[in-house]
Amino acid sequence: MKATAKAPANIAFIKYWGKKNEKLNLPLSSSISMNLSRVFTTTTVEFAPVYKKDVFEFTKEKATFKEKGRVFDQLDRIRKKTGITQYAKVISENNFPKGIGIASSAAGFAALTLAGTSAAGLSYSQKGLSILARLGSGSACRSIPDGFVEWKMGVSSETSYARSIFPPEYWDLRNIVVIVGGKEKKISSTEGHRLAPTSPFFKERISVLEAKVKKMKRLIKEKRFTEFGIAIEEEAINMHTIMMTSKPPIFYWLPKTLEIMRLVWQWREKGLKIYFTIDAGPTLHLICQGRDEKRVLAKLGKIRGIRKIVSNKPAKGAYLVTNHLF
Ligand code: DP6
């Protein structure tokens, strides 16, 4: 009754921001993402009679009351599916900081869902896992399948899940994560989704998103890097405009975020093929082709004040491992 899973964070190229059903995490639009090879969560779940209540901790830090509540809700969903009545111990390890725009809830709930269902003796289809992960955190459904992923919004809980559209090796892209600091965000993504419809531009955004998803799929399929780069950058700025014009407004960027955005534009003018996207935080996700990775890293190496740089390739989705955390 014990299992451990590892799941990648993912970066959205077309983003999920706004829900039509908060309880079920049903989005108002479809989204497209890529799993990341070097930022991930490992989680061990054990159901056993010795546990007199559910327990959840991270290996390196204390879990908050809110985080524990979300994990216990997910355990309840798993128990409901199996009829298991035992409590569980859950230990989780992120190899990256959470709450600064690197999709920790995506990696976390994908790992928890896979480890939890297999500890409970359930063997789920990828679709079933994606749906269950989505109930924990919307973007987690995209960290279950491999490589480049589409989450079709669907019309119900059973039809809203993610599937792989291309395997990791399909396109040799890099997502260079540039951590510029920042404390864990004050306004969580969950709260941000709630505020999104208060932006005067939100309706307009939603009305064009399905067309954007379709175009993005074509650009990835045909590996049209320049158009792809322009589209992801435009999409990130569009989502952040919604955030900044919500009531109350949410500003996730730091001065350093903007500084690096401007550098990316300068480097591009000089011929380097590099674009950015940003999730709900100050962290930048620079996107380039494998052949340009070294040049980008060399340029970033000269900038002062960056906390950490992690270069990622497209990666597979969640999988089970044999080394338990306890
Ligand atoms: C900006 O999946 O973290 O990263 O469903 O409330 O857990 P909840 O929200 P979450 O939202 C992710 C928002 C985003 C964009 C994206 O990943 O598509």
CSV table of C-alpha atoms and ligand atoms in Angstrom, one decimal:
chain,number,residue,atom,x,y,z
A,1,MET,CA,0.0,0.0,0.0
A,2,LYS,CA,3.0,2.3,-0.7
A,3,ALA,CA,4.0,3.9,-3.9
A,4,THR,CA,6.3,6.7,-5.2
A,5,ALA,CA,5.8,8.8,-8.3
A,6,LYS,CA,7.8,11.5,-10.0
A,7,ALA,CA,6.1,14.2,-12.1
A,8,PRO,CA,7.4,17.1,-14.1
A,9,ALA,CA,6.3,20.7,-13.8
A,10,ASN,CA,5.0,21.9,-17.2
A,11,ILE,CA,5.1,25.3,-18.9
A,12,ALA,CA,2.0,26.4,-20.7
A,13,PHE,CA,2.3,27.9,-24.2
A,14,ILE,CA,-1.4,28.7,-24.3
A,15,LYS,CA,-2.5,29.3,-20.8
A,16,TYR,CA,-5.3,28.3,-18.4
A,17,TRP,CA,-6.6,31.4,-16.6
A,18,GLY,CA,-10.2,31.4,-15.6
A,19,LYS,CA,-12.5,28.5,-14.5
A,20,LYS,CA,-16.1,27.7,-15.4
A,21,ASN,CA,-16.4,25.4,-12.4
A,22,GLU,CA,-14.2,26.0,-9.4
A,23,LYS,CA,-15.0,22.8,-7.6
A,24,LEU,CA,-14.2,20.6,-10.5
A,25,ASN,CA,-11.4,22.8,-11.9
A,26,LEU,CA,-13.1,23.0,-15.3
A,27,PRO,CA,-11.4,25.7,-17.4
A,28,LEU,CA,-13.0,28.3,-19.6
A,29,SER,CA,-10.5,27.4,-22.3
A,30,SER,CA,-8.3,24.7,-23.6
A,31,SER,CA,-4.5,25.0,-23.1
A,32,ILE,CA,-1.2,23.6,-24.5
A,33,SER,CA,2.0,22.9,-22.5
A,34,MET,CA,5.3,21.1,-22.5
A,35,ASN,CA,6.6,19.0,-19.6
A,36,LEU,CA,10.0,20.0,-18.2
A,37,SER,CA,12.9,17.6,-17.7
A,38,ARG,CA,14.7,19.2,-14.7
A,39,VAL,CA,12.0,20.6,-12.5
A,40,PHE,CA,9.9,17.9,-10.8
A,41,THR,CA,8.2,16.6,-7.7
A,42,THR,CA,8.7,13.2,-6.1
A,43,THR,CA,5.9,12.0,-3.8
A,44,THR,CA,5.5,8.8,-1.7
A,45,VAL,CA,2.1,7.8,-0.4
A,46,GLU,CA,1.4,5.0,2.0
A,47,PHE,CA,-2.0,3.9,3.2
A,48,ALA,CA,-1.7,1.9,6.5
A,49,PRO,CA,-3.8,1.2,9.6
A,50,VAL,CA,-1.0,2.7,11.8
A,51,TYR,CA,-1.9,6.2,10.6
A,52,LYS,CA,-4.6,7.6,12.8
A,53,LYS,CA,-5.1,10.6,10.5
A,54,ASP,CA,-3.7,11.8,7.2
A,55,VAL,CA,-0.2,13.3,7.3
A,56,PHE,CA,1.5,15.5,4.7
A,57,GLU,CA,4.9,17.1,4.8
A,58,PHE,CA,7.6,18.3,2.4
A,59,THR,CA,11.1,16.9,2.9
A,60,LYS,CA,12.7,20.3,3.1
A,61,GLU,CA,10.1,22.6,4.5
A,62,LYS,CA,6.8,22.7,6.4
A,63,ALA,CA,3.6,22.3,4.5
A,64,THR,CA,1.0,25.1,5.1
A,65,PHE,CA,-2.5,24.4,6.4
A,66,LYS,CA,-3.9,25.2,3.0
A,67,GLU,CA,-1.5,22.8,1.2
A,68,LYS,CA,-2.3,20.0,3.7
A,69,GLY,CA,-6.1,20.6,3.1
A,70,ARG,CA,-5.7,20.3,-0.7
A,71,VAL,CA,-3.6,17.1,-0.3
A,72,PHE,CA,-6.1,15.5,2.1
A,73,ASP,CA,-9.0,16.4,-0.3
A,74,GLN,CA,-7.1,14.5,-3.1
A,75,LEU,CA,-6.6,11.5,-0.7
A,76,ASP,CA,-10.4,11.6,-0.1
A,77,ARG,CA,-11.1,11.5,-3.8
A,78,ILE,CA,-8.7,8.4,-4.1
A,79,ARG,CA,-10.3,6.7,-1.1
A,80,LYS,CA,-13.8,7.3,-2.6
A,81,LYS,CA,-12.7,5.5,-5.8
A,82,THR,CA,-11.4,2.5,-4.0
A,83,GLY,CA,-13.4,2.2,-0.9
A,84,ILE,CA,-10.2,2.3,1.2
A,85,THR,CA,-10.8,3.6,4.6
A,86,GLN,CA,-7.2,3.8,5.9
A,87,TYR,CA,-5.4,7.1,6.4
A,88,ALA,CA,-2.2,7.9,4.6
A,89,LYS,CA,1.2,9.4,5.0
A,90,VAL,CA,2.4,11.6,2.2
A,91,ILE,CA,5.9,13.0,1.8
A,92,SER,CA,6.8,15.2,-1.1
A,93,GLU,CA,10.0,16.7,-2.4
A,94,ASN,CA,10.2,19.5,-5.0
A,95,ASN,CA,13.6,20.1,-6.6
A,96,PHE,CA,12.7,23.7,-7.2
A,97,PRO,CA,11.1,26.6,-5.2
A,98,LYS,CA,7.3,26.7,-5.1
A,99,GLY,CA,4.9,29.7,-5.6
A,100,ILE,CA,7.2,31.7,-7.9
A,101,GLY,CA,5.8,30.6,-11.3
A,102,ILE,CA,7.2,27.1,-11.9
A,103,ALA,CA,4.0,25.1,-11.7
A,104,SER,CA,4.6,23.4,-8.4
A,105,SER,CA,1.0,22.5,-8.0
A,106,ALA,CA,1.0,20.8,-11.5
A,107,ALA,CA,4.0,18.6,-10.6
A,108,GLY,CA,2.8,18.1,-7.1
A,109,PHE,CA,-0.7,16.9,-7.8
A,110,ALA,CA,0.3,14.8,-10.8
A,111,ALA,CA,2.9,13.0,-8.6
A,112,LEU,CA,0.4,12.7,-5.7
A,113,THR,CA,-2.4,11.3,-8.0
A,114,LEU,CA,-0.2,8.6,-9.6
A,115,ALA,CA,1.5,7.6,-6.3
A,116,GLY,CA,-1.8,7.7,-4.4
A,117,THR,CA,-3.8,5.7,-6.9
A,118,SER,CA,-1.1,3.0,-7.1
A,119,ALA,CA,-0.6,2.9,-3.4
A,120,ALA,CA,-4.4,2.3,-3.2
A,121,GLY,CA,-4.0,-0.6,-5.7
A,122,LEU,CA,-5.8,1.1,-8.5
A,123,SER,CA,-4.5,0.9,-12.0
A,124,TYR,CA,-5.8,3.9,-13.9
A,125,SER,CA,-5.7,4.8,-17.6
A,126,GLN,CA,-3.8,7.9,-18.5
A,127,LYS,CA,-7.1,9.7,-19.1
A,128,GLY,CA,-8.4,8.7,-15.7
A,129,LEU,CA,-5.3,9.9,-14.0
A,130,SER,CA,-5.4,13.2,-15.9
A,131,ILE,CA,-9.0,13.8,-14.8
A,132,LEU,CA,-8.2,12.9,-11.2
A,133,ALA,CA,-5.1,15.1,-11.1
A,134,ARG,CA,-7.1,18.0,-12.6
A,135,LEU,CA,-9.5,17.8,-9.6
A,136,GLY,CA,-6.5,18.5,-7.3
A,137,SER,CA,-5.1,21.3,-9.5
A,138,GLY,CA,-6.1,22.2,-13.0
A,139,SER,CA,-2.7,22.4,-14.6
A,140,ALA,CA,-1.7,19.0,-13.0
A,141,CYS,CA,-3.7,17.2,-15.6
A,142,ARG,CA,-1.1,18.3,-18.2
A,143,SER,CA,1.8,16.8,-16.2
A,144,ILE,CA,0.4,13.2,-16.6
A,145,PRO,CA,0.9,12.6,-20.4
A,146,ASP,CA,4.3,12.8,-22.2
A,147,GLY,CA,6.0,15.7,-24.0
A,148,PHE,CA,3.8,18.3,-25.7
A,149,VAL,CA,0.3,18.2,-24.2
A,150,GLU,CA,-3.1,19.5,-24.9
A,151,TRP,CA,-5.8,19.9,-22.2
A,152,LYS,CA,-9.1,20.1,-24.0
A,153,MET,CA,-11.5,22.0,-21.8
A,154,GLY,CA,-14.4,19.6,-22.4
A,155,VAL,CA,-18.0,20.0,-21.4
A,156,SER,CA,-17.9,17.9,-18.1
A,157,SER,CA,-15.5,16.4,-15.6
A,158,GLU,CA,-15.2,13.2,-17.7
A,159,THR,CA,-14.4,15.1,-20.9
A,160,SER,CA,-11.9,17.6,-19.5
A,161,TYR,CA,-8.4,16.0,-19.5
A,162,ALA,CA,-5.0,16.3,-21.1
A,163,ARG,CA,-3.4,14.1,-23.8
A,164,SER,CA,0.0,14.0,-25.5
A,165,ILE,CA,0.0,15.6,-28.9
A,166,PHE,CA,3.7,15.0,-29.6
A,167,PRO,CA,6.3,12.9,-27.7
A,168,PRO,CA,9.2,14.7,-25.9
A,169,GLU,CA,11.7,14.0,-28.7
A,170,TYR,CA,9.5,15.5,-31.4
A,171,TRP,CA,11.0,18.9,-31.2
A,172,ASP,CA,14.4,19.8,-29.6
A,173,LEU,CA,13.3,22.8,-27.6
A,174,ARG,CA,14.7,24.2,-24.4
A,175,ASN,CA,12.9,26.0,-21.6
A,176,ILE,CA,15.5,27.9,-19.7
A,177,VAL,CA,13.9,28.7,-16.4
A,178,VAL,CA,15.4,32.0,-15.0
A,179,ILE,CA,14.6,32.5,-11.3
A,180,VAL,CA,14.9,36.1,-10.4
A,181,GLY,CA,13.9,35.8,-6.8
A,182,GLY,CA,10.6,36.7,-5.2
A,183,LYS,CA,8.8,35.3,-2.1
A,184,GLU,CA,6.1,32.8,-2.5
A,185,LYS,CA,3.2,34.6,-4.3
A,186,LYS,CA,0.6,36.4,-2.1
A,187,ILE,CA,-2.2,35.8,-4.6
A,188,SER,CA,-2.4,32.1,-5.5
A,189,SER,CA,-3.3,30.9,-8.9
A,190,THR,CA,-6.6,29.6,-7.5
A,191,GLU,CA,-7.4,33.1,-6.3
A,192,GLY,CA,-6.2,34.6,-9.7
A,193,HIS,CA,-8.5,32.3,-11.6
A,194,ARG,CA,-11.4,33.7,-9.5
A,195,LEU,CA,-10.4,37.3,-10.3
A,196,ALA,CA,-9.8,36.8,-14.0
A,197,PRO,CA,-13.4,37.6,-15.1
A,198,THR,CA,-13.2,41.0,-13.3
A,199,SER,CA,-10.8,42.2,-16.0
A,200,PRO,CA,-12.6,44.2,-18.8
A,201,PHE,CA,-10.5,42.3,-21.3
A,202,PHE,CA,-11.3,38.8,-20.1
A,203,LYS,CA,-14.2,38.1,-22.4
A,204,GLU,CA,-12.2,39.1,-25.4
A,205,ARG,CA,-9.3,36.8,-24.4
A,206,ILE,CA,-11.6,33.8,-23.9
A,207,SER,CA,-13.4,34.5,-27.3
A,208,VAL,CA,-10.1,34.0,-29.2
A,209,LEU,CA,-8.4,31.2,-27.2
A,210,GLU,CA,-9.7,28.1,-29.0
A,211,ALA,CA,-8.4,29.6,-32.3
A,212,LYS,CA,-5.1,30.2,-30.6
A,213,VAL,CA,-4.9,26.6,-29.3
A,214,LYS,CA,-5.5,25.4,-32.9
A,215,LYS,CA,-2.9,27.6,-34.3
A,216,MET,CA,-0.4,26.6,-31.6
A,217,LYS,CA,-0.8,23.0,-32.4
A,218,ARG,CA,-0.1,23.6,-36.0
A,219,LEU,CA,3.0,25.6,-35.3
A,220,ILE,CA,4.4,22.9,-33.0
A,221,LYS,CA,3.5,20.2,-35.6
A,222,GLU,CA,5.3,22.1,-38.4
A,223,LYS,CA,8.1,23.3,-36.0
A,224,ARG,CA,7.8,26.9,-37.2
A,225,PHE,CA,9.9,28.3,-34.4
A,226,THR,CA,9.7,32.0,-35.1
A,227,GLU,CA,5.9,32.1,-35.4
A,228,PHE,CA,5.7,29.8,-32.4
A,229,GLY,CA,7.9,32.1,-30.3
A,230,ILE,CA,5.9,35.2,-31.2
A,231,ALA,CA,2.7,33.4,-30.3
A,232,ILE,CA,3.9,32.2,-26.9
A,233,GLU,CA,5.2,35.6,-26.0
A,234,GLU,CA,2.0,37.3,-27.1
A,235,GLU,CA,0.0,34.8,-25.1
A,236,ALA,CA,2.0,35.4,-21.9
A,237,ILE,CA,1.6,39.1,-22.2
A,238,ASN,CA,-2.1,38.7,-22.9
A,239,MET,CA,-2.6,36.6,-19.7
A,240,HIS,CA,-0.6,39.0,-17.6
A,241,THR,CA,-2.7,41.9,-18.9
A,242,ILE,CA,-5.7,40.1,-17.6
A,243,MET,CA,-4.0,39.7,-14.2
A,244,MET,CA,-2.9,43.4,-14.1
A,245,THR,CA,-6.4,44.6,-15.0
A,246,SER,CA,-8.3,42.3,-12.6
A,247,LYS,CA,-10.0,43.9,-9.6
A,248,PRO,CA,-7.9,44.0,-7.5
A,249,PRO,CA,-5.0,43.9,-9.9
A,250,ILE,CA,-2.3,41.2,-9.7
A,251,PHE,CA,1.3,42.1,-10.6
A,252,TYR,CA,3.5,39.0,-10.6
A,253,TRP,CA,6.5,40.6,-12.3
A,254,LEU,CA,9.5,42.0,-10.5
A,255,PRO,CA,11.8,44.7,-12.0
A,256,LYS,CA,14.2,41.9,-12.9
A,257,THR,CA,11.5,40.1,-14.9
A,258,LEU,CA,11.0,43.1,-17.1
A,259,GLU,CA,14.7,43.7,-17.4
A,260,ILE,CA,15.2,40.2,-18.8
A,261,MET,CA,12.2,40.6,-21.1
A,262,ARG,CA,13.8,43.6,-22.6
A,263,LEU,CA,17.1,41.8,-23.0
A,264,VAL,CA,15.4,39.0,-24.8
A,265,TRP,CA,14.0,41.6,-27.3
A,266,GLN,CA,17.5,43.1,-27.7
A,267,TRP,CA,19.2,39.7,-28.2
A,268,ARG,CA,16.5,38.9,-30.8
A,269,GLU,CA,17.2,42.1,-32.7
A,270,LYS,CA,20.8,40.9,-32.9
A,271,GLY,CA,19.7,37.6,-34.5
A,272,LEU,CA,19.4,35.2,-31.5
A,273,LYS,CA,16.2,33.2,-31.7
A,274,ILE,CA,14.9,33.4,-28.2
A,275,TYR,CA,11.4,34.1,-26.8
A,276,PHE,CA,9.9,34.1,-23.3
A,277,THR,CA,6.8,33.1,-21.5
A,278,ILE,CA,5.8,33.6,-17.9
A,279,ASP,CA,3.4,31.8,-15.6
A,280,ALA,CA,1.9,33.1,-12.4
A,281,GLY,CA,5.1,34.5,-10.8
A,282,PRO,CA,8.2,36.6,-11.6
A,283,THR,CA,10.2,33.6,-13.0
A,284,LEU,CA,10.9,33.7,-16.8
A,285,HIS,CA,10.7,30.7,-19.0
A,286,LEU,CA,13.0,31.4,-22.0
A,287,ILE,CA,12.3,29.3,-25.0
A,288,CYS,CA,14.9,28.5,-27.7
A,289,GLN,CA,16.0,25.7,-29.9
A,290,GLY,CA,18.5,23.1,-28.7
A,291,ARG,CA,21.2,24.5,-31.0
A,292,ASP,CA,21.0,28.0,-29.4
A,293,GLU,CA,21.0,26.8,-25.8
A,294,LYS,CA,24.8,27.4,-25.2
A,295,ARG,CA,24.6,31.0,-26.6
A,296,VAL,CA,21.6,31.8,-24.4
A,297,LEU,CA,23.2,30.4,-21.3
A,298,ALA,CA,26.4,32.3,-22.0
A,299,LYS,CA,24.4,35.6,-22.2
A,300,LEU,CA,22.4,34.8,-19.1
A,301,GLY,CA,25.7,34.0,-17.3
A,302,LYS,CA,26.7,37.7,-17.7
A,303,ILE,CA,23.6,39.2,-16.0
A,304,ARG,CA,23.9,40.1,-12.3
A,305,GLY,CA,21.2,39.3,-9.8
A,306,ILE,CA,19.8,36.1,-11.3
A,307,ARG,CA,19.2,33.5,-8.5
A,308,LYS,CA,19.2,30.4,-10.6
A,309,ILE,CA,19.1,29.1,-14.2
A,310,VAL,CA,17.7,25.6,-15.0
A,311,SER,CA,17.7,24.5,-18.6
A,312,ASN,CA,15.0,22.0,-19.5
A,313,LYS,CA,14.3,19.7,-22.4
A,314,PRO,CA,10.8,18.4,-23.3
A,315,ALA,CA,10.1,15.5,-20.9
A,316,LYS,CA,7.8,12.6,-20.3
A,317,GLY,CA,4.9,12.8,-17.9
A,318,ALA,CA,4.4,11.3,-14.4
A,319,TYR,CA,5.8,7.9,-13.8
A,320,LEU,CA,6.3,5.5,-10.8
A,321,VAL,CA,9.7,4.9,-9.3
A,322,THR,CA,11.0,2.3,-6.8
A,323,ASN,CA,12.9,4.5,-4.4
A,324,HIS,CA,10.5,5.7,-1.6
A,325,LEU,CA,11.1,8.9,0.3
A,326,PHE,CA,10.4,7.1,3.7
B,1,DP6,C1,-0.7,30.7,-14.8
B,1,DP6,O1,-3.4,24.9,-12.1
B,1,DP6,O2,-2.1,26.4,-10.5
B,1,DP6,O3,0.2,28.5,-14.5
B,1,DP6,O4,-6.4,24.8,-10.8
B,1,DP6,O5,-6.5,26.5,-9.1
B,1,DP6,O6,-4.7,24.7,-9.0
B,1,DP6,P1,-5.6,25.6,-9.9
B,1,DP6,O7,-4.6,26.6,-10.7
B,1,DP6,P2,-3.3,26.2,-11.4
B,1,DP6,O8,-3.2,27.4,-12.5
B,1,DP6,C2,-2.2,27.5,-13.5
B,1,DP6,C3,-2.1,28.9,-14.1
B,1,DP6,C4,-0.9,29.2,-14.9
B,1,DP6,C5,-1.2,28.9,-16.4
B,1,DP6,C6,-1.2,27.5,-16.9
B,1,DP6,O9,-0.4,26.7,-16.3
B,1,DP6,O10,-1.9,27.1,-17.8
